[in-house]
Coordinates of C-alpha atoms and ligand atoms in Angstrom, one line a residue:
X1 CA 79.0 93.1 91.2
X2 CA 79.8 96.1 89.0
X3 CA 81.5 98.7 90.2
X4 CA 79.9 102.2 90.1
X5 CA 80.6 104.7 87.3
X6 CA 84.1 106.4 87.7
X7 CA 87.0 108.5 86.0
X8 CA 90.0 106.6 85.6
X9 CA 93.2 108.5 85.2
X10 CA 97.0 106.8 85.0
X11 CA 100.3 108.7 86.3
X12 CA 104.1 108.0 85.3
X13 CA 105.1 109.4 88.0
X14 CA 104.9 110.2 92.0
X15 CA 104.8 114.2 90.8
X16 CA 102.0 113.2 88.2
X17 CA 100.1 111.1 91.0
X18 CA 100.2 113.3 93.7
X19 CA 98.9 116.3 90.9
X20 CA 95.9 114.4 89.7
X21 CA 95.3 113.5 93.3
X22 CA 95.0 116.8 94.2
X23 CA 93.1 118.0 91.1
X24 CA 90.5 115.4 91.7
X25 CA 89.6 115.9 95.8
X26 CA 88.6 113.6 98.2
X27 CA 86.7 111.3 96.1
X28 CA 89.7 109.7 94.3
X29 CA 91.7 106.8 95.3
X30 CA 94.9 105.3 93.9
X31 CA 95.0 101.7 92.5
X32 CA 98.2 100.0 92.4
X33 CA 97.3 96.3 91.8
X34 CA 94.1 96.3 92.4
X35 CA 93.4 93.1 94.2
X36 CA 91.9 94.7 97.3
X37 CA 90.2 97.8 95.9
X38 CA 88.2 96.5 92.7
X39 CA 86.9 93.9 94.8
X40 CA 85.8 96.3 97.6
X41 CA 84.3 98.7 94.2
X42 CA 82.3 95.6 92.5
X43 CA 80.8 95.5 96.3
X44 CA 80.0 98.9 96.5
X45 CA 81.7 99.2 99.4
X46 CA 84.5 101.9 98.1
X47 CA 82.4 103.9 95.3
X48 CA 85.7 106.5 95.0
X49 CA 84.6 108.9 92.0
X50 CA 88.2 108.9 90.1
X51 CA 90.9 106.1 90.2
X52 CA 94.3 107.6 90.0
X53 CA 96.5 104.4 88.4
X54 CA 99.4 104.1 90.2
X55 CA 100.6 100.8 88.7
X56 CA 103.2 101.4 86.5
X57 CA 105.1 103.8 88.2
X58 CA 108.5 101.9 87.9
X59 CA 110.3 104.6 90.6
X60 CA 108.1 103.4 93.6
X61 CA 109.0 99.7 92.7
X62 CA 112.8 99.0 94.6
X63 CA 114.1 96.6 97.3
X64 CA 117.7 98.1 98.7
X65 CA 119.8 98.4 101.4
X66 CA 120.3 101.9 102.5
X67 CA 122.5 103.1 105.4
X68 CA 121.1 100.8 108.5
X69 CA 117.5 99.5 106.9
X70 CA 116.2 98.1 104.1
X71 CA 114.4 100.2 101.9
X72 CA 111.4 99.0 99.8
X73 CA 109.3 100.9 97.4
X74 CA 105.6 101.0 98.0
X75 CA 104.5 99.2 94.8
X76 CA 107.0 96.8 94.6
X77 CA 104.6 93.2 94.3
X78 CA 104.6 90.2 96.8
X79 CA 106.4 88.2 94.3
X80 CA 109.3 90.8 93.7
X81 CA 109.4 90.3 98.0
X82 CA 109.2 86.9 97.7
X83 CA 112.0 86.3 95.4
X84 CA 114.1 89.0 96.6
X85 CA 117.8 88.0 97.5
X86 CA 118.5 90.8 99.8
X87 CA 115.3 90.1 101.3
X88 CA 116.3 86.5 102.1
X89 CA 119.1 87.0 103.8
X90 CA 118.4 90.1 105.3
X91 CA 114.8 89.9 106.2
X92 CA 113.6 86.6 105.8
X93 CA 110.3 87.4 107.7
X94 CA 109.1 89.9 104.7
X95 CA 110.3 87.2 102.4
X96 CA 108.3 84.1 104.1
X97 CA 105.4 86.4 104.3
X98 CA 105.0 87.5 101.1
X99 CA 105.4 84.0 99.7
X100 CA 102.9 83.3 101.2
X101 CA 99.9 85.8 100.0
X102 CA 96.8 84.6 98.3
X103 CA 97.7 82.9 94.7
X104 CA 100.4 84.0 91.7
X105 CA 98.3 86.2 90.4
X106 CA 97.5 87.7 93.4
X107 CA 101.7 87.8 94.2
X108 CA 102.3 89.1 91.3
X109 CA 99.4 92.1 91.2
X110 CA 99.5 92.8 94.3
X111 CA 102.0 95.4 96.3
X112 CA 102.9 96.6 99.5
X113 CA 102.7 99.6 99.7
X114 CA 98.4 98.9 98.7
X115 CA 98.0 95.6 101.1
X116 CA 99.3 98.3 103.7
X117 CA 97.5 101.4 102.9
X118 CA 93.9 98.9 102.7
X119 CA 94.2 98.1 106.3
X120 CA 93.0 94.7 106.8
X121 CA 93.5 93.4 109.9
X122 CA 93.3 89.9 108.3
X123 CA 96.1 90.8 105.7
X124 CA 99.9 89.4 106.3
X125 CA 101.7 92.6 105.7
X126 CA 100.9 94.7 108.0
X127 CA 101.6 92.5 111.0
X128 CA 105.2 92.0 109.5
X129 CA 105.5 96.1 109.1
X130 CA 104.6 96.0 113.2
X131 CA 107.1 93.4 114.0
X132 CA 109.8 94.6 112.1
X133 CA 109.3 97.8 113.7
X134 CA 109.4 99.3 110.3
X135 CA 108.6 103.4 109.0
X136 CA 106.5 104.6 106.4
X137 CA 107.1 107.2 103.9
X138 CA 104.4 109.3 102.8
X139 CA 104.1 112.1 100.5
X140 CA 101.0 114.3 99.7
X141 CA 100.0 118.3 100.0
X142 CA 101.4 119.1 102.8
X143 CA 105.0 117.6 102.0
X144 CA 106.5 114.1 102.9
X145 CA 106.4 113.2 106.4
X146 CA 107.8 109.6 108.2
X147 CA 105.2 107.4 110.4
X148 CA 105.9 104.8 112.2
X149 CA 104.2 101.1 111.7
X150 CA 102.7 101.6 115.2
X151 CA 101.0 104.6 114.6
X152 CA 99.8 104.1 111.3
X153 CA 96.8 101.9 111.5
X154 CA 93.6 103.2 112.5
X155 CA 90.9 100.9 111.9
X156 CA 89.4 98.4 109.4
X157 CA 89.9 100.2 105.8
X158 CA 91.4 102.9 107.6
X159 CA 94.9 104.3 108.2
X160 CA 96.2 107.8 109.1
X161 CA 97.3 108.5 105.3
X162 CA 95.1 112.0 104.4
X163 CA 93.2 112.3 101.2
X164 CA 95.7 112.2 98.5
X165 CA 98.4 111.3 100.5
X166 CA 100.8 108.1 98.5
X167 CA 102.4 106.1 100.2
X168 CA 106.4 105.9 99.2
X169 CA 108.6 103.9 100.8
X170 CA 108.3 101.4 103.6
X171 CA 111.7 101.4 105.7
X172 CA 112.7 98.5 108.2
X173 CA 115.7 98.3 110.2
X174 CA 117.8 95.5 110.0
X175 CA 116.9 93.7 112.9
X176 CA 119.2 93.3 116.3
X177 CA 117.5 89.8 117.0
X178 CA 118.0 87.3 114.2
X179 CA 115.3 84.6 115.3
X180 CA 111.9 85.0 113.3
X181 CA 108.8 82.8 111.9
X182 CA 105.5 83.8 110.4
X183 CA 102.8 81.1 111.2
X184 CA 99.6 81.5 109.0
X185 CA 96.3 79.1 109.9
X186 CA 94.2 79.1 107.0
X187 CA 91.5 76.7 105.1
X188 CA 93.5 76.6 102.0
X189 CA 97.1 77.9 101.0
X190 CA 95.2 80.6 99.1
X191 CA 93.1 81.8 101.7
X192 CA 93.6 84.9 104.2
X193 CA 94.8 83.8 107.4
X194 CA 92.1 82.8 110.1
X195 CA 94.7 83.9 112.4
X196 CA 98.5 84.7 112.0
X197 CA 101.9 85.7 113.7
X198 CA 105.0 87.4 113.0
X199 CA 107.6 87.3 115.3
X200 CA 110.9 88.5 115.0
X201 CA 113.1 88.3 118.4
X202 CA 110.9 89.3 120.9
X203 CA 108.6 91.3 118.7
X204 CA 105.2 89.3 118.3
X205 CA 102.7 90.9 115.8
X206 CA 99.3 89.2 115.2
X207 CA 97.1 88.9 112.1
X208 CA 93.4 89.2 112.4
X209 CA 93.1 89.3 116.0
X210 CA 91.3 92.9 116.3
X211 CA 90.7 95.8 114.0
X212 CA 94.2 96.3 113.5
X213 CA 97.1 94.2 112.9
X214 CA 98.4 94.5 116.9
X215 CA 101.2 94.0 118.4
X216 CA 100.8 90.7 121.6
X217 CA 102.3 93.4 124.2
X218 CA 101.3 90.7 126.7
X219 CA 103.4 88.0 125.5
X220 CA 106.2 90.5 124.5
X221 CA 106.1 91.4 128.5
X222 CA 106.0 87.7 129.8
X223 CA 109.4 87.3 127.1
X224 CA 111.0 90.1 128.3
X225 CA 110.2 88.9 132.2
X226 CA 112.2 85.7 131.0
X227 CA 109.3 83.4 130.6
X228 CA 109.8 80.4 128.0
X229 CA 107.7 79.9 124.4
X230 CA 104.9 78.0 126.0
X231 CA 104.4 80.1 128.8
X232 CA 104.9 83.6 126.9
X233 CA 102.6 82.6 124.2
X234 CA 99.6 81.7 126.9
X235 CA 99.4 85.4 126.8
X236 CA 98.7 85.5 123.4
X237 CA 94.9 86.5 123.4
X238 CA 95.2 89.1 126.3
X239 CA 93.9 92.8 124.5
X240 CA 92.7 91.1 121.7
X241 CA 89.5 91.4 120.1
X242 CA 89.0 88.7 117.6
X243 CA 86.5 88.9 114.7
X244 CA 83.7 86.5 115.5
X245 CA 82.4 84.9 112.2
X246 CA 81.6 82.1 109.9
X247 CA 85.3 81.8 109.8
X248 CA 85.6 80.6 113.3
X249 CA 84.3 82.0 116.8
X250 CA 86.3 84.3 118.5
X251 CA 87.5 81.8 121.0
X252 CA 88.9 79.6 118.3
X253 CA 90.9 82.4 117.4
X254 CA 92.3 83.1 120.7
X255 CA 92.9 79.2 120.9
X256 CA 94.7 79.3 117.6
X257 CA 96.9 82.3 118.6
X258 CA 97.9 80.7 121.8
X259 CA 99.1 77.6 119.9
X260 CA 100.5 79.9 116.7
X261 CA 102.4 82.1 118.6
X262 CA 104.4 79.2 120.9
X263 CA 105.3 77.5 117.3
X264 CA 106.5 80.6 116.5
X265 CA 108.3 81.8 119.5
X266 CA 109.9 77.9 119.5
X267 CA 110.6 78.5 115.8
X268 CA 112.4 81.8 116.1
X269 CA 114.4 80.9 118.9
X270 CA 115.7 77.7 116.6
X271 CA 116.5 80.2 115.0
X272 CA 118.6 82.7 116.3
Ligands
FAD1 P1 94.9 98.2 95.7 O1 93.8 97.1 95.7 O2 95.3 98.8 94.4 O3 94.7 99.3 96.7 C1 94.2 98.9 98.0 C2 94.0 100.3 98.8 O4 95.2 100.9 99.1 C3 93.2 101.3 98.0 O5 92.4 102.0 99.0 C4 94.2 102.2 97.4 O6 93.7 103.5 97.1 C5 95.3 102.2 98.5 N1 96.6 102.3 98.0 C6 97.3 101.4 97.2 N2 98.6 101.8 97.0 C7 98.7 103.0 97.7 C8 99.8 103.9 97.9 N3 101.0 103.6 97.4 N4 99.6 104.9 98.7 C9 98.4 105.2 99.2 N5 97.3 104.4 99.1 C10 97.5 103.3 98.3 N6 96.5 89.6 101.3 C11 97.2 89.1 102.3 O7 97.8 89.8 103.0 N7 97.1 87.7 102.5 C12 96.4 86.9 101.7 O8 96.5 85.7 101.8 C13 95.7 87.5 100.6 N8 95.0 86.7 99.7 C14 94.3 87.3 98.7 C15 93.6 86.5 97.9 C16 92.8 87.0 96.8 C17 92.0 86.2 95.9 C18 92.9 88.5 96.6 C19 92.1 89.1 95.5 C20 93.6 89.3 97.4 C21 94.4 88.7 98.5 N9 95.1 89.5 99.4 C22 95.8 88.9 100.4 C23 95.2 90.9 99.2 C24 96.3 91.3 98.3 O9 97.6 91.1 99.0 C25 96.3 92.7 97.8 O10 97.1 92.8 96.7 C26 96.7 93.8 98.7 O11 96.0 93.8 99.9 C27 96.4 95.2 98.1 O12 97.4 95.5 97.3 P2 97.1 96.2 95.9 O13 98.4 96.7 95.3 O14 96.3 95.2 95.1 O15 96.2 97.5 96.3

């Protein structure tokens, strides 16, 4: 449970992170709050030779409306999200979500721009990123470049971002559809979810059901072939491939998507 032996280093700013990053190689990692890599370092699970601290750069921490999306920086917390008025009435989904997340302290630590770039499948954000349709702005060596939510998640722990690449800005249209609803299954309110959903119109986005946070293309075909909730959302499991663990057997999880995702299509449509 202790971490292995490392150089910690803190920036003030992106140009000072993006330095050290590049000064240090492929062995470094950026913290921002913490909360998902120094759990995964007292594991021995990430043994990254030099921290770069991230945290208090105050330019990457922003919630705004620019022209035709919202703009929000990458370590701005889950409770800046959560309380944000723009947010609110603009995208309530983000909002909901991030309320949502683990405890205060884990709210308040915690950013997105880091519960994006760790690439659980079992995390909130990133299934919200993929229904919103939203962009990511990255910037490292080789300049700053734009990806889009779909193509940004590889695998557990891993996401296209290259070795000292930081992750900016996460962009999100404002949405044509106004219906949404996140539904979270968990043991407790503080827990990850055993299974979750994001929809917002006909986007349908899936927590923990794979490797990835992935998009229900199957239900998201039955909507768009004019099927109702309850018979859209039967779809729910179809190219999933649901952990299987002491959390619940895999066909729990489909079960639980299939119910999860016709509250949330019924929701969202009381909605728009
Ligand atoms: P860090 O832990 O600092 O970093 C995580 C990874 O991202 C590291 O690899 C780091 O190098 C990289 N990284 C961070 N920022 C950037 C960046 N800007 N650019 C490039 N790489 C970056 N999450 C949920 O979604 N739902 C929950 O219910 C939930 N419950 C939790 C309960 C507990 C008790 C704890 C400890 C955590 C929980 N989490 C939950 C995870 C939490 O949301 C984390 O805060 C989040 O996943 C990681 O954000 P962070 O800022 O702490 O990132």
């Amino acid at each position: 449970m202790i971490p292995a032996p490392f150089t910690y280093q803190r920036a003030s700013s992106v140009d000072e992170a993006l330095d050290l990053a590049s000064q240090a190689g492929e062995d470094a990692k950026f913290l921002a709050g913490g909360h998902s890599l120094m759990p995964l370092m007292k594991l021995r699970l990430a043994v990254p030779d030099t921290l770069i601290d991230i945290g208090r750069i105050g330019e990457l921490s922003y919630i705004r409306a620019d022209d035709g999306h919202i703009a929000v920086g990458a370590l701005t917390s889950h409770d800046d999200i959560a309380r944000s008025d723009l947010l609110a009435s603009e995208l309530p989904l983000l909002a909901q979500a991030a309320g949502q997340i683990g405890d205060p302290q884990v709210r308040h630590c915690g950013t997105i721009g880091g519960s994006l770039a760790h690439s659980d499948p079992a995390a909130d954000l990133p299934a919200v990123a993929l229904a919103l349709g939203a962009t990511f702005v990255a910037r490292g060596p080789s300049g700053t470049r734009e990806i889009a939510a779909g193509d940004f998640f590889l695998s557990l722990f891993e996401t296209v971002l290259e070795p000292g690449e930081l992750l900016t800005e996460i962009r999100i249209p404002r949405p044509q559809a106004a219906g949404w609803s996140f539904q979270k299954f968990a043991k407790r309110g503080i827990d990850w979810a055993i299974v979750g959903v994001a929809v917002q119109g006909s986007s349908v986005a899936l927590v923990n059901m794979g490797s990835t946070p992935i998009r229900a293309t199957a239900v998201e075909q039955a909507l768009a072939a004019g099927s109702g909730p309850r018979e859209a959302a039967a779809h729910a499991a179809e190219g999933t491939s649901a952990p299987d663990d002491l959390n619940g057997p895999r066909a729990y999880r489909e079960h639980l998507a299939r119910v999860l995702v016709a509250r949330a299509l019924e929701e969202a449509g009381s909605r728009a």
